[in-house]
JSON list of C-alpha atoms in Angstrom, two decimals:
[
{"chain": "A", "resi": 1, "resn": "SER", "atom": "CA", "xyz": [-68.12, 120.31, -199.06]},
{"chain": "A", "resi": 2, "resn": "SER", "atom": "CA", "xyz": [-65.77, 117.56, -197.81]},
{"chain": "A", "resi": 3, "resn": "SER", "atom": "CA", "xyz": [-68.51, 116.09, -195.60]},
{"chain": "A", "resi": 4, "resn": "ILE", "atom": "CA", "xyz": [-70.88, 116.11, -198.59]},
{"chain": "A", "resi": 5, "resn": "MET", "atom": "CA", "xyz": [-68.22, 114.34, -200.68]},
{"chain": "A", "resi": 6, "resn": "ILE", "atom": "CA", "xyz": [-67.77, 111.66, -198.00]},
{"chain": "A", "resi": 7, "resn": "VAL", "atom": "CA", "xyz": [-71.52, 111.07, -197.74]},
{"chain": "A", "resi": 8, "resn": "VAL", "atom": "CA", "xyz": [-71.92, 111.02, -201.55]},
{"chain": "A", "resi": 9, "resn": "GLY", "atom": "CA", "xyz": [-68.95, 108.64, -201.81]},
{"chain": "A", "resi": 10, "resn": "ALA", "atom": "CA", "xyz": [-70.42, 106.34, -199.18]},
{"chain": "A", "resi": 11, "resn": "VAL", "atom": "CA", "xyz": [-73.81, 106.35, -200.92]},
{"chain": "A", "resi": 12, "resn": "PHE", "atom": "CA", "xyz": [-72.09, 105.52, -204.22]},
{"chain": "A", "resi": 13, "resn": "LEU", "atom": "CA", "xyz": [-70.21, 102.65, -202.58]},
{"chain": "A", "resi": 14, "resn": "LEU", "atom": "CA", "xyz": [-73.46, 101.45, -201.06]},
{"chain": "A", "resi": 15, "resn": "ALA", "atom": "CA", "xyz": [-75.02, 101.37, -204.53]},
{"chain": "A", "resi": 16, "resn": "VAL", "atom": "CA", "xyz": [-72.03, 99.43, -205.89]},
{"chain": "A", "resi": 17, "resn": "VAL", "atom": "CA", "xyz": [-72.13, 96.95, -203.00]},
{"chain": "A", "resi": 18, "resn": "VAL", "atom": "CA", "xyz": [-75.85, 96.32, -203.49]},
{"chain": "A", "resi": 19, "resn": "ALA", "atom": "CA", "xyz": [-75.39, 95.82, -207.26]},
{"chain": "A", "resi": 20, "resn": "PHE", "atom": "CA", "xyz": [-72.20, 93.74, -207.05]},
{"chain": "A", "resi": 21, "resn": "PRO", "atom": "CA", "xyz": [-72.68, 89.98, -206.98]},
{"chain": "A", "resi": 22, "resn": "LEU", "atom": "CA", "xyz": [-71.73, 88.93, -203.43]},
{"chain": "A", "resi": 23, "resn": "LYS", "atom": "CA", "xyz": [-73.23, 86.51, -201.00]},
{"chain": "A", "resi": 24, "resn": "GLU", "atom": "CA", "xyz": [-76.32, 88.01, -199.44]},
{"chain": "A", "resi": 25, "resn": "LYS", "atom": "CA", "xyz": [-74.88, 87.89, -195.92]},
{"chain": "A", "resi": 26, "resn": "ARG", "atom": "CA", "xyz": [-71.73, 89.80, -197.01]},
{"chain": "A", "resi": 27, "resn": "LYS", "atom": "CA", "xyz": [-73.82, 92.34, -198.93]},
{"chain": "A", "resi": 28, "resn": "GLN", "atom": "CA", "xyz": [-75.85, 92.97, -195.79]},
{"chain": "A", "resi": 29, "resn": "GLN", "atom": "CA", "xyz": [-72.71, 93.36, -193.65]},
{"chain": "A", "resi": 30, "resn": "LEU", "atom": "CA", "xyz": [-71.16, 95.84, -196.09]},
{"chain": "A", "resi": 31, "resn": "LYS", "atom": "CA", "xyz": [-74.43, 97.72, -196.43]},
{"chain": "A", "resi": 32, "resn": "GLU", "atom": "CA", "xyz": [-74.80, 98.01, -192.64]},
{"chain": "A", "resi": 33, "resn": "SER", "atom": "CA", "xyz": [-71.16, 99.07, -192.29]},
{"chain": "A", "resi": 34, "resn": "LEU", "atom": "CA", "xyz": [-71.50, 101.79, -194.92]},
{"chain": "A", "resi": 35, "resn": "LEU", "atom": "CA", "xyz": [-74.80, 103.01, -193.51]},
{"chain": "A", "resi": 36, "resn": "SER", "atom": "CA", "xyz": [-73.27, 103.09, -190.04]},
{"chain": "A", "resi": 37, "resn": "HIS", "atom": "CA", "xyz": [-70.31, 105.10, -191.38]},
{"chain": "A", "resi": 38, "resn": "VAL", "atom": "CA", "xyz": [-72.62, 107.58, -193.13]},
{"chain": "A", "resi": 39, "resn": "GLU", "atom": "CA", "xyz": [-74.76, 107.91, -190.01]},
{"chain": "A", "resi": 40, "resn": "SER", "atom": "CA", "xyz": [-71.78, 108.44, -187.70]},
{"chain": "A", "resi": 41, "resn": "HIS", "atom": "CA", "xyz": [-70.32, 110.97, -190.11]},
{"chain": "A", "resi": 42, "resn": "LYS", "atom": "CA", "xyz": [-73.62, 112.85, -190.17]},
{"chain": "A", "resi": 43, "resn": "GLN", "atom": "CA", "xyz": [-73.54, 113.00, -186.37]},
{"chain": "A", "resi": 44, "resn": "MET", "atom": "CA", "xyz": [-69.96, 114.27, -186.37]},
{"chain": "A", "resi": 45, "resn": "THR", "atom": "CA", "xyz": [-70.64, 116.98, -188.94]},
{"chain": "A", "resi": 46, "resn": "LYS", "atom": "CA", "xyz": [-73.93, 118.28, -187.65]},
{"chain": "A", "resi": 47, "resn": "PRO", "atom": "CA", "xyz": [-73.95, 122.04, -187.99]},
{"chain": "A", "resi": 48, "resn": "LYS", "atom": "CA", "xyz": [-73.24, 123.82, -184.76]},
{"chain": "A", "resi": 49, "resn": "LYS", "atom": "CA", "xyz": [-76.06, 125.95, -183.45]},
{"chain": "A", "resi": 50, "resn": "PHE", "atom": "CA", "xyz": [-75.26, 129.53, -182.63]},
{"chain": "A", "resi": 51, "resn": "VAL", "atom": "CA", "xyz": [-77.16, 132.67, -181.85]},
{"chain": "A", "resi": 52, "resn": "VAL", "atom": "CA", "xyz": [-76.56, 136.08, -183.32]},
{"chain": "A", "resi": 53, "resn": "GLY", "atom": "CA", "xyz": [-77.57, 138.88, -181.01]},
{"chain": "A", "resi": 54, "resn": "VAL", "atom": "CA", "xyz": [-78.06, 142.51, -181.82]},
{"chain": "A", "resi": 55, "resn": "ASN", "atom": "CA", "xyz": [-77.79, 145.13, -179.16]},
{"chain": "A", "resi": 56, "resn": "GLY", "atom": "CA", "xyz": [-78.54, 148.76, -179.60]},
{"chain": "A", "resi": 57, "resn": "ALA", "atom": "CA", "xyz": [-79.21, 151.54, -177.21]},
{"chain": "A", "resi": 58, "resn": "VAL", "atom": "CA", "xyz": [-79.58, 155.27, -177.24]},
{"chain": "A", "resi": 59, "resn": "ASP", "atom": "CA", "xyz": [-76.87, 157.08, -175.33]},
{"chain": "A", "resi": 60, "resn": "VAL", "atom": "CA", "xyz": [-78.14, 160.34, -173.86]},
{"chain": "A", "resi": 61, "resn": "ILE", "atom": "CA", "xyz": [-75.39, 162.94, -173.43]},
{"chain": "A", "resi": 62, "resn": "VAL", "atom": "CA", "xyz": [-76.19, 165.83, -171.10]},
{"chain": "A", "resi": 63, "resn": "PRO", "atom": "CA", "xyz": [-74.24, 168.30, -168.97]},
{"chain": "A", "resi": 64, "resn": "ALA", "atom": "CA", "xyz": [-73.86, 166.28, -165.77]},
{"chain": "A", "resi": 65, "resn": "LEU", "atom": "CA", "xyz": [-74.13, 169.15, -163.31]},
{"chain": "A", "resi": 66, "resn": "GLU", "atom": "CA", "xyz": [-77.31, 170.40, -164.97]},
{"chain": "A", "resi": 67, "resn": "LEU", "atom": "CA", "xyz": [-78.84, 166.93, -164.76]},
{"chain": "A", "resi": 68, "resn": "LEU", "atom": "CA", "xyz": [-77.94, 166.61, -161.09]},
{"chain": "A", "resi": 69, "resn": "SER", "atom": "CA", "xyz": [-79.45, 170.06, -160.49]},
{"chain": "A", "resi": 70, "resn": "LYS", "atom": "CA", "xyz": [-82.72, 169.03, -162.17]},
{"chain": "A", "resi": 71, "resn": "LEU", "atom": "CA", "xyz": [-82.76, 165.96, -159.92]},
{"chain": "A", "resi": 72, "resn": "ARG", "atom": "CA", "xyz": [-82.15, 168.24, -156.90]},
{"chain": "A", "resi": 73, "resn": "VAL", "atom": "CA", "xyz": [-78.92, 166.53, -155.87]},
{"chain": "A", "resi": 74, "resn": "GLU", "atom": "CA", "xyz": [-75.35, 167.81, -155.69]},
{"chain": "A", "resi": 75, "resn": "PRO", "atom": "CA", "xyz": [-72.10, 165.99, -156.39]},
{"chain": "A", "resi": 76, "resn": "ARG", "atom": "CA", "xyz": [-70.06, 164.99, -153.39]},
{"chain": "A", "resi": 77, "resn": "ARG", "atom": "CA", "xyz": [-66.45, 165.92, -152.70]},
{"chain": "A", "resi": 78, "resn": "VAL", "atom": "CA", "xyz": [-65.62, 162.25, -152.20]},
{"chain": "A", "resi": 79, "resn": "GLY", "atom": "CA", "xyz": [-67.52, 159.64, -154.18]},
{"chain": "A", "resi": 80, "resn": "GLU", "atom": "CA", "xyz": [-67.65, 155.88, -154.05]},
{"chain": "A", "resi": 81, "resn": "ASP", "atom": "CA", "xyz": [-67.74, 153.22, -156.76]},
{"chain": "A", "resi": 82, "resn": "LYS", "atom": "CA", "xyz": [-70.68, 150.82, -156.60]},
{"chain": "A", "resi": 83, "resn": "PRO", "atom": "CA", "xyz": [-71.47, 147.82, -158.81]},
{"chain": "A", "resi": 84, "resn": "LYS", "atom": "CA", "xyz": [-75.08, 148.92, -159.39]},
{"chain": "A", "resi": 85, "resn": "LEU", "atom": "CA", "xyz": [-77.26, 151.95, -158.78]},
{"chain": "A", "resi": 86, "resn": "SER", "atom": "CA", "xyz": [-80.67, 152.01, -157.14]},
{"chain": "A", "resi": 87, "resn": "SER", "atom": "CA", "xyz": [-80.95, 155.52, -155.67]},
{"chain": "A", "resi": 88, "resn": "LEU", "atom": "CA", "xyz": [-79.97, 159.13, -156.30]},
{"chain": "A", "resi": 89, "resn": "ASP", "atom": "CA", "xyz": [-77.39, 158.74, -153.52]},
{"chain": "A", "resi": 90, "resn": "ASP", "atom": "CA", "xyz": [-75.82, 155.86, -155.47]},
{"chain": "A", "resi": 91, "resn": "LEU", "atom": "CA", "xyz": [-75.85, 157.99, -158.62]},
{"chain": "A", "resi": 92, "resn": "THR", "atom": "CA", "xyz": [-74.12, 160.95, -156.97]},
{"chain": "A", "resi": 93, "resn": "ASP", "atom": "CA", "xyz": [-71.60, 158.66, -155.24]},
{"chain": "A", "resi": 94, "resn": "VAL", "atom": "CA", "xyz": [-70.56, 156.95, -158.47]},
{"chain": "A", "resi": 95, "resn": "PHE", "atom": "CA", "xyz": [-70.66, 160.18, -160.49]},
{"chain": "A", "resi": 96, "resn": "SER", "atom": "CA", "xyz": [-68.47, 161.98, -157.94]},
{"chain": "A", "resi": 97, "resn": "HIS", "atom": "CA", "xyz": [-66.04, 159.05, -157.75]},
{"chain": "A", "resi": 98, "resn": "PHE", "atom": "CA", "xyz": [-65.42, 158.83, -161.50]},
{"chain": "A", "resi": 99, "resn": "PHE", "atom": "CA", "xyz": [-65.72, 162.58, -162.22]},
{"chain": "A", "resi": 100, "resn": "ALA", "atom": "CA", "xyz": [-62.85, 163.22, -159.79]},
{"chain": "A", "resi": 101, "resn": "LYS", "atom": "CA", "xyz": [-60.72, 160.75, -161.80]},
{"chain": "A", "resi": 102, "resn": "GLY", "atom": "CA", "xyz": [-61.76, 162.24, -165.14]},
{"chain": "A", "resi": 103, "resn": "SER", "atom": "CA", "xyz": [-63.16, 158.94, -166.33]},
{"chain": "A", "resi": 104, "resn": "ALA", "atom": "CA", "xyz": [-66.50, 157.40, -167.20]},
{"chain": "A", "resi": 105, "resn": "ALA", "atom": "CA", "xyz": [-68.32, 154.33, -165.96]},
{"chain": "A", "resi": 106, "resn": "GLU", "atom": "CA", "xyz": [-71.41, 152.37, -166.82]},
{"chain": "A", "resi": 107, "resn": "ARG", "atom": "CA", "xyz": [-73.50, 150.78, -164.10]},
{"chain": "A", "resi": 108, "resn": "PRO", "atom": "CA", "xyz": [-76.90, 149.09, -164.18]},
{"chain": "A", "resi": 109, "resn": "PHE", "atom": "CA", "xyz": [-79.72, 151.07, -162.60]},
{"chain": "A", "resi": 110, "resn": "THR", "atom": "CA", "xyz": [-82.05, 148.70, -160.73]},
{"chain": "A", "resi": 111, "resn": "ASN", "atom": "CA", "xyz": [-84.84, 151.11, -159.79]},
{"chain": "A", "resi": 112, "resn": "LYS", "atom": "CA", "xyz": [-86.99, 151.44, -162.93]},
{"chain": "A", "resi": 113, "resn": "ASN", "atom": "CA", "xyz": [-89.18, 154.29, -161.64]},
{"chain": "A", "resi": 114, "resn": "LEU", "atom": "CA", "xyz": [-86.22, 156.38, -160.60]},
{"chain": "A", "resi": 115, "resn": "PHE", "atom": "CA", "xyz": [-84.41, 155.55, -163.85]},
{"chain": "A", "resi": 116, "resn": "ASP", "atom": "CA", "xyz": [-87.44, 156.78, -165.83]},
{"chain": "A", "resi": 117, "resn": "ARG", "atom": "CA", "xyz": [-87.40, 159.99, -163.77]},
{"chain": "A", "resi": 118, "resn": "ILE", "atom": "CA", "xyz": [-83.71, 160.53, -164.57]},
{"chain": "A", "resi": 119, "resn": "VAL", "atom": "CA", "xyz": [-84.36, 159.94, -168.29]},
{"chain": "A", "resi": 120, "resn": "GLN", "atom": "CA", "xyz": [-87.21, 162.49, -168.25]},
{"chain": "A", "resi": 121, "resn": "ALA", "atom": "CA", "xyz": [-84.95, 165.02, -166.51]},
{"chain": "A", "resi": 122, "resn": "ALA", "atom": "CA", "xyz": [-82.25, 164.40, -169.14]},
{"chain": "A", "resi": 123, "resn": "ARG", "atom": "CA", "xyz": [-84.73, 164.89, -171.98]},
{"chain": "A", "resi": 124, "resn": "SER", "atom": "CA", "xyz": [-85.78, 168.25, -170.56]},
{"chain": "A", "resi": 125, "resn": "ILE", "atom": "CA", "xyz": [-82.26, 169.69, -170.87]},
{"chain": "A", "resi": 126, "resn": "ASN", "atom": "CA", "xyz": [-81.78, 171.86, -173.97]},
{"chain": "A", "resi": 127, "resn": "GLU", "atom": "CA", "xyz": [-78.25, 170.59, -174.69]},
{"chain": "A", "resi": 128, "resn": "THR", "atom": "CA", "xyz": [-79.30, 166.93, -174.75]},
{"chain": "A", "resi": 129, "resn": "GLN", "atom": "CA", "xyz": [-77.61, 164.91, -177.49]},
{"chain": "A", "resi": 130, "resn": "LEU", "atom": "CA", "xyz": [-78.71, 161.44, -178.56]},
{"chain": "A", "resi": 131, "resn": "TYR", "atom": "CA", "xyz": [-76.37, 158.84, -180.10]},
{"chain": "A", "resi": 132, "resn": "ILE", "atom": "CA", "xyz": [-76.81, 155.23, -181.12]},
{"chain": "A", "resi": 133, "resn": "GLY", "atom": "CA", "xyz": [-74.93, 153.34, -178.46]},
{"chain": "A", "resi": 134, "resn": "GLY", "atom": "CA", "xyz": [-74.28, 149.88, -177.16]},
{"chain": "A", "resi": 135, "resn": "ASN", "atom": "CA", "xyz": [-71.28, 147.74, -178.08]},
{"chain": "A", "resi": 136, "resn": "ALA", "atom": "CA", "xyz": [-72.96, 146.05, -181.05]},
{"chain": "A", "resi": 137, "resn": "ALA", "atom": "CA", "xyz": [-73.73, 149.41, -182.62]},
{"chain": "A", "resi": 138, "resn": "LEU", "atom": "CA", "xyz": [-70.09, 150.45, -182.24]},
{"chain": "A", "resi": 139, "resn": "MET", "atom": "CA", "xyz": [-68.68, 147.25, -183.74]}
]
């Protein structure tokens, strides 16, 4: 809009300068000056590049104790928070820690084979509920 007007205005002035009777050297100086202005303005108003990401996931909601039972593990009396999970011990530690507080947590699971096993166990529970999840889906 305004940048287009400036560029159009500069091009118009360039046309006037070229058509107006001036000494050739002065015409060339004005032409170069206007072209330089247009070029620098183009560089200043280049569109910014940005990326739009879409994130979606399926949240699987299951009765926690039934899932732990299917995995043949039991919650602990005292749990422990961990930044990531890679074993069933990590899972029961973090579950026990947050369950005792009555809160939820999300942690990355780094062991793909074990994660797949947990997902299969969750799918086999009759009360399994699936929801579209992920922050982008909620926004």
